[in-house]
Short mmCIF file of C-alpha atoms in Angstrom, two decimals:
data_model
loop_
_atom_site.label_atom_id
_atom_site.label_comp_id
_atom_site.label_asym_id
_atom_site.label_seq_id
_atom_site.Cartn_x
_atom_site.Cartn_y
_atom_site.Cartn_z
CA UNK A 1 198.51 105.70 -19.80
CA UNK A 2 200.58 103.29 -21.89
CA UNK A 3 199.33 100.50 -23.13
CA UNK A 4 201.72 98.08 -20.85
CA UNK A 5 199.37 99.89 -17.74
CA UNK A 6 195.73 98.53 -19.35
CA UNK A 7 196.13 95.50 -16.63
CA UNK A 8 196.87 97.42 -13.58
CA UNK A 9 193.23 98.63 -14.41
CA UNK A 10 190.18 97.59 -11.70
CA UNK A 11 188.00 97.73 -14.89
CA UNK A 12 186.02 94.72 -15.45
CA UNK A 13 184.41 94.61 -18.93
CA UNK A 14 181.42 92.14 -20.38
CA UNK A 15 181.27 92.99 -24.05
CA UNK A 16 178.71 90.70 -26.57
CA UNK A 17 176.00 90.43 -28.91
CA UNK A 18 173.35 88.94 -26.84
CA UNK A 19 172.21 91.54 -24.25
CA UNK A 20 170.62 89.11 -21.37
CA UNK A 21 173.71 86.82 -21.45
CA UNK A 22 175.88 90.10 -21.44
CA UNK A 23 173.48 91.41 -18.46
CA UNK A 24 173.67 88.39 -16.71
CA UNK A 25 177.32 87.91 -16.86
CA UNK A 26 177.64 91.34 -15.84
CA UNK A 27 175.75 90.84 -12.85
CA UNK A 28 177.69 88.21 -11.63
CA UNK A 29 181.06 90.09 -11.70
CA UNK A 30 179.27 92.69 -9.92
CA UNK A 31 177.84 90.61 -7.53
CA UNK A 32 180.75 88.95 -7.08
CA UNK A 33 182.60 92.09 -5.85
CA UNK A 34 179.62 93.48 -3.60
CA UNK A 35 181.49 92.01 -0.48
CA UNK A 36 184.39 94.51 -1.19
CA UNK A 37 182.04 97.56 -0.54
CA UNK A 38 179.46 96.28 1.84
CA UNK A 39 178.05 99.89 2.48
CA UNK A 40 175.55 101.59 -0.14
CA UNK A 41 176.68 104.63 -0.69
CA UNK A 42 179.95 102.86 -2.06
CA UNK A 43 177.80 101.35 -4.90
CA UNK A 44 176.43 102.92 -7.74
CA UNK A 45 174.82 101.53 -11.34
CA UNK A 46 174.49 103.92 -14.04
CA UNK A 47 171.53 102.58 -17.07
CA UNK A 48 173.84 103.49 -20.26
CA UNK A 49 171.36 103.20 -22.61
CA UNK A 50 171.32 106.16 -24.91
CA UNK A 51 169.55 107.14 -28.37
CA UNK A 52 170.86 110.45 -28.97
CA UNK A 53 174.42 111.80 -28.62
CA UNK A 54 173.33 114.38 -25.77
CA UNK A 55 171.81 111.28 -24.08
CA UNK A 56 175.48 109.68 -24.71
CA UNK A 57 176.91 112.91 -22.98
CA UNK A 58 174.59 112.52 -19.64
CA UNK A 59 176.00 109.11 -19.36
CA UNK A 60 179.72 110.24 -19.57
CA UNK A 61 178.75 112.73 -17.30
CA UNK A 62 176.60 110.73 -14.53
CA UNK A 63 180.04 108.38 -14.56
CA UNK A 64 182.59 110.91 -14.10
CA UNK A 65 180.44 112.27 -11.39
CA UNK A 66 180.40 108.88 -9.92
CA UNK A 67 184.23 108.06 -10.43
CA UNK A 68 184.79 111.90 -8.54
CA UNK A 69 182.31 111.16 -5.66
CA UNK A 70 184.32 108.86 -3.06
CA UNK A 71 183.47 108.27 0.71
CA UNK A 72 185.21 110.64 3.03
CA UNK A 73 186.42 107.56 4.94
CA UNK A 74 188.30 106.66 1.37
CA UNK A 75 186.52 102.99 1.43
CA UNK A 76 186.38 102.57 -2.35
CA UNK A 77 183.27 102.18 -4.65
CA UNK A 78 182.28 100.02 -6.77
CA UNK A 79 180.45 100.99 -10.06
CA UNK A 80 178.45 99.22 -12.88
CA UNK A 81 177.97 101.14 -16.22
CA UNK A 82 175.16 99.16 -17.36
CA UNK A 83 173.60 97.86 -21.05
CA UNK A 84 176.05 100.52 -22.79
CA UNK A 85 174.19 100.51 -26.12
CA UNK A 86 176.34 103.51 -27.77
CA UNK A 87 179.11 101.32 -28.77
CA UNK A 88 177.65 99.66 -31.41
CA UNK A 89 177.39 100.45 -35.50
CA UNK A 90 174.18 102.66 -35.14
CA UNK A 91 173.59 105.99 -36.43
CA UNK A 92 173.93 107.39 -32.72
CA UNK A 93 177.27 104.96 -31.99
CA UNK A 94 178.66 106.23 -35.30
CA UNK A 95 177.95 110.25 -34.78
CA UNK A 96 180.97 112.14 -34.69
CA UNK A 97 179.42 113.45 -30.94
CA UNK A 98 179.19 110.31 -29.78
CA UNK A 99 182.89 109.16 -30.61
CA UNK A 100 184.19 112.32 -28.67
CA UNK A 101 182.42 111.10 -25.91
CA UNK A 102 183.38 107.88 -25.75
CA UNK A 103 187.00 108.99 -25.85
CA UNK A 104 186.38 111.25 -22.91
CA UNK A 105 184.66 108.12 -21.19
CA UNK A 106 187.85 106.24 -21.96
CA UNK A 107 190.07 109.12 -20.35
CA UNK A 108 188.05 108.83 -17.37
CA UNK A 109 188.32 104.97 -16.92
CA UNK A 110 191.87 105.45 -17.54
CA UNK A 111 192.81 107.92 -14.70
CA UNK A 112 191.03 105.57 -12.29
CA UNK A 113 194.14 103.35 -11.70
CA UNK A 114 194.49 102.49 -7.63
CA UNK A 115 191.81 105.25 -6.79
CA UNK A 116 189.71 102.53 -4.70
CA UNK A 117 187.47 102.35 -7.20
CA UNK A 118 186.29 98.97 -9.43
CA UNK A 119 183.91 99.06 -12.42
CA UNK A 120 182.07 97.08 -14.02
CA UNK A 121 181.44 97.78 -17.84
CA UNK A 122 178.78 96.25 -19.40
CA UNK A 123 177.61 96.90 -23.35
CA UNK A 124 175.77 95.12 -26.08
CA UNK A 125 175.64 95.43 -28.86
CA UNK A 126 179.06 96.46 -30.04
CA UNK A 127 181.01 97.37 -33.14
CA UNK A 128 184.83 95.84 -32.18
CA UNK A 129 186.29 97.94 -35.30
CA UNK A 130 186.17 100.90 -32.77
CA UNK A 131 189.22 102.41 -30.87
CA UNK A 132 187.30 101.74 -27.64
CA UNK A 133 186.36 98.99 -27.93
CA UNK A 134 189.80 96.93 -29.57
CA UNK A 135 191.43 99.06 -25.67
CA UNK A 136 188.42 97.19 -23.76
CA UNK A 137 189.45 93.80 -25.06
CA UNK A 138 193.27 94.20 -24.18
CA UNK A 139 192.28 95.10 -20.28
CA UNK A 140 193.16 92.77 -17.67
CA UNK A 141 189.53 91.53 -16.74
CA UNK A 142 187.65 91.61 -20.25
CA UNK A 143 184.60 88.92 -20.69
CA UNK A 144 183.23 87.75 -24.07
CA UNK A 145 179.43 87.03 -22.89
CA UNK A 146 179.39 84.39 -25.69
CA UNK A 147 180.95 83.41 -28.75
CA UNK A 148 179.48 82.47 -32.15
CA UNK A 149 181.14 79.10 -31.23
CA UNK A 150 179.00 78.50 -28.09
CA UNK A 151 176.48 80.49 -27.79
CA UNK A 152 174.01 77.57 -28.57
CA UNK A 153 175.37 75.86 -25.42
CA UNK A 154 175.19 79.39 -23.75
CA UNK A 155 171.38 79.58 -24.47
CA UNK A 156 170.65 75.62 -23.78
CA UNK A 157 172.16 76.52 -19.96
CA UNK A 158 170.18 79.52 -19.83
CA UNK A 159 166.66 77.85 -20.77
CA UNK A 160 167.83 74.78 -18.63
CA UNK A 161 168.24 77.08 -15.22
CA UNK A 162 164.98 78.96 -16.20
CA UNK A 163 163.17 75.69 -16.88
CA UNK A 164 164.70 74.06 -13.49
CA UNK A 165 162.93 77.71 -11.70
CA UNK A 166 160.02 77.33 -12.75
CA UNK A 167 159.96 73.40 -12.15
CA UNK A 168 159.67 71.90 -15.86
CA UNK A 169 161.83 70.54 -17.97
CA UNK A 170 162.02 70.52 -22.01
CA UNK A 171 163.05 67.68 -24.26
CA UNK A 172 165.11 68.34 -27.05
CA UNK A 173 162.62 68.61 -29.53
CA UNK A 174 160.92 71.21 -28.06
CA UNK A 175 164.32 73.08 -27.25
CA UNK A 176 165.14 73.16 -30.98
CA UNK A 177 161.32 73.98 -32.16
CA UNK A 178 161.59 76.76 -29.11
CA UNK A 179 164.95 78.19 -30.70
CA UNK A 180 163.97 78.19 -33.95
CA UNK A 181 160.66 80.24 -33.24
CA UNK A 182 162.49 83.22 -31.47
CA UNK A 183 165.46 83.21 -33.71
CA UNK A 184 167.55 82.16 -30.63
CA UNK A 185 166.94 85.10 -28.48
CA UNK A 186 168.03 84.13 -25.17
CA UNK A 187 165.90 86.94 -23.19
CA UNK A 188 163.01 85.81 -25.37
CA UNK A 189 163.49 82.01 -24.35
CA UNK A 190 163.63 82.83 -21.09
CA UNK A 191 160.07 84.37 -21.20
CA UNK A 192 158.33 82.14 -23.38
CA UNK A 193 160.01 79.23 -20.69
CA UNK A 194 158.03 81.29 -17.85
CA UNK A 195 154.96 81.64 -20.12
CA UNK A 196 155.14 77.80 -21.01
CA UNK A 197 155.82 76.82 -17.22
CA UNK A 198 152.90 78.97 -16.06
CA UNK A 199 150.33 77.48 -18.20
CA UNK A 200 151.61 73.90 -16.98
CA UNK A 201 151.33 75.14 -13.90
CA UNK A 202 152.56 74.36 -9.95
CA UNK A 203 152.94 71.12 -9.76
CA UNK A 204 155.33 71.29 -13.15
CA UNK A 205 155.40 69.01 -15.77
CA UNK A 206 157.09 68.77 -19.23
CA UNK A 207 157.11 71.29 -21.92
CA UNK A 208 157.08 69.16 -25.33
CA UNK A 209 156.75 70.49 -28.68
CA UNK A 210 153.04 70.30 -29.25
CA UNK A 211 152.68 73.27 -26.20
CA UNK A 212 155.89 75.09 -27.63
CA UNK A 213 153.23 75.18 -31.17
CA UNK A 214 150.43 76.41 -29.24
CA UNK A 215 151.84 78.90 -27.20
CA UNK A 216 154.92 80.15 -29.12
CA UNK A 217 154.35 82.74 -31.87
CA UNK A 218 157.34 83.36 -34.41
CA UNK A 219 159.51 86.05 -34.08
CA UNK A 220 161.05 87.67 -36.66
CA UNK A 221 162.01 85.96 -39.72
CA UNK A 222 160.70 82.49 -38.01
CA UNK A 223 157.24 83.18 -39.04
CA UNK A 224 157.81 79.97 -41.64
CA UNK A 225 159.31 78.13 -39.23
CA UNK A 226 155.76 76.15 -38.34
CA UNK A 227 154.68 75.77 -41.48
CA UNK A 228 157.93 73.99 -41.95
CA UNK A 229 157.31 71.93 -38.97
CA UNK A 230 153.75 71.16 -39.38
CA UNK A 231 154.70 69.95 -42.92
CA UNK A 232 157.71 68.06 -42.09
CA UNK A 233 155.14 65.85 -39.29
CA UNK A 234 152.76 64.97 -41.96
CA UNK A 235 149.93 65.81 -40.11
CA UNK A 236 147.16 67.19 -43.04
CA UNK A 237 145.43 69.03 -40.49
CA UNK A 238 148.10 71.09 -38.65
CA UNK A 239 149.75 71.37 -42.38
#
């Protein structure tokens, strides 16, 4: 297939470096096209996480399978290859098995053209020097979950929605104190925003930065993050 064809593809592609806004972005594509194939059999999701390279191979396999297996009333299918993790610049994305794979996965994807059949291609986190993945960004319906540029704003709508769920809301201070203690890890901030809504409880309320304290730990390298804080409000005691 030549490189002008790449559009005619019904490949639809959510590549980033957050994997709950890639999985959520993914899910609305996917959701999006459910209408189109209203039966079961004609949808299928495939988990593509995979640690070792035969792992890698089982997922190339389950999707040609997929891609082969069409309804005998030729009605289409629509399939999601989900949380791809082999992509990315880790000892199993970088083993020579692996890269032979995901050239036969590529092959397979590319022989699809007007077969009936849509996917959905969802991976995080990936390493864009790769052949594969430079072809996935020139297709026709290719997604960038979120940008360096606005991710921020990408997590400040996530923790927003969650927060109007669970029927609280969260003032700025508390947003940034939140952010700062998971080292803005949006599948994180959506759990501690559950966690922090529960203990509020049903009849909802505000979540302000002395519960974010309490009930937040630090993740990673935020563990100074309250000392910092505590210091910075020149209160002795929390200090």
């Amino acid at each position: 297939m030549s490189e002008a064809d790449v559009p005619s593809l019904r490949l639809h592609t959510v590549l980033g470096d957050d994997d709950y806004l890639v999985r959520k972005k993914a899910q609305e594509i996917f959701d999006r096209l459910l209408p189109e194939y209203p039966e079961e059999f004609q949808r299928e999701i495939i988990g593509g996480h995979a640690g070792r390279v035969d792992e890698v191979k089982t997922v190339v396999d389950k999707f040609r399978q997929a891609a082969q297996t069409l309804s005998l009333f030729g009605d289409g299918k629509l399939i999601w290859l989900r949380d791809v993790d082999f992509l990315a610049d880790s000892p199993t994305g970088r083993a020579e098995g692996t890269l032979a794979e995901v050239e036969r996965l590529q092959g397979y994807v590319e022989k699809l053209g007007t077969s009936g059949i849509q996917v959905v291609l969802s991976a995080s986190p990936v390493d864009r020097r790769r052949k594969f993945s430079k072809w996935l960004e020139k297709t026709d319906h290719f997604t960038e979950a979120a940008t360096k540029k606005d991710r921020g704003a990408a997590l400040r709508r996530v923790v927003d929605e969650t927060c109007e769920e669970c029927g609280v809301t969260i003032g700025p201070d508390a947003f940034q104190l939140l952010v700062g203690l998971i080292n803005g890890n949006t599948r994180l901030a959506v759990e501690e925003i559950r966690k922090l809504a529960t203990f509020i409880g049903a009849e909802g309320g505000i979540i302000d930065e002395k519960l974010v304290t309490e009930l937040v730990p630090p993740f990673g390298e935020g563990d100074f993050f309250e000392a910092a804080e505590a210091f910075s409000s020149f209160d002795l005691a929390w200090t």
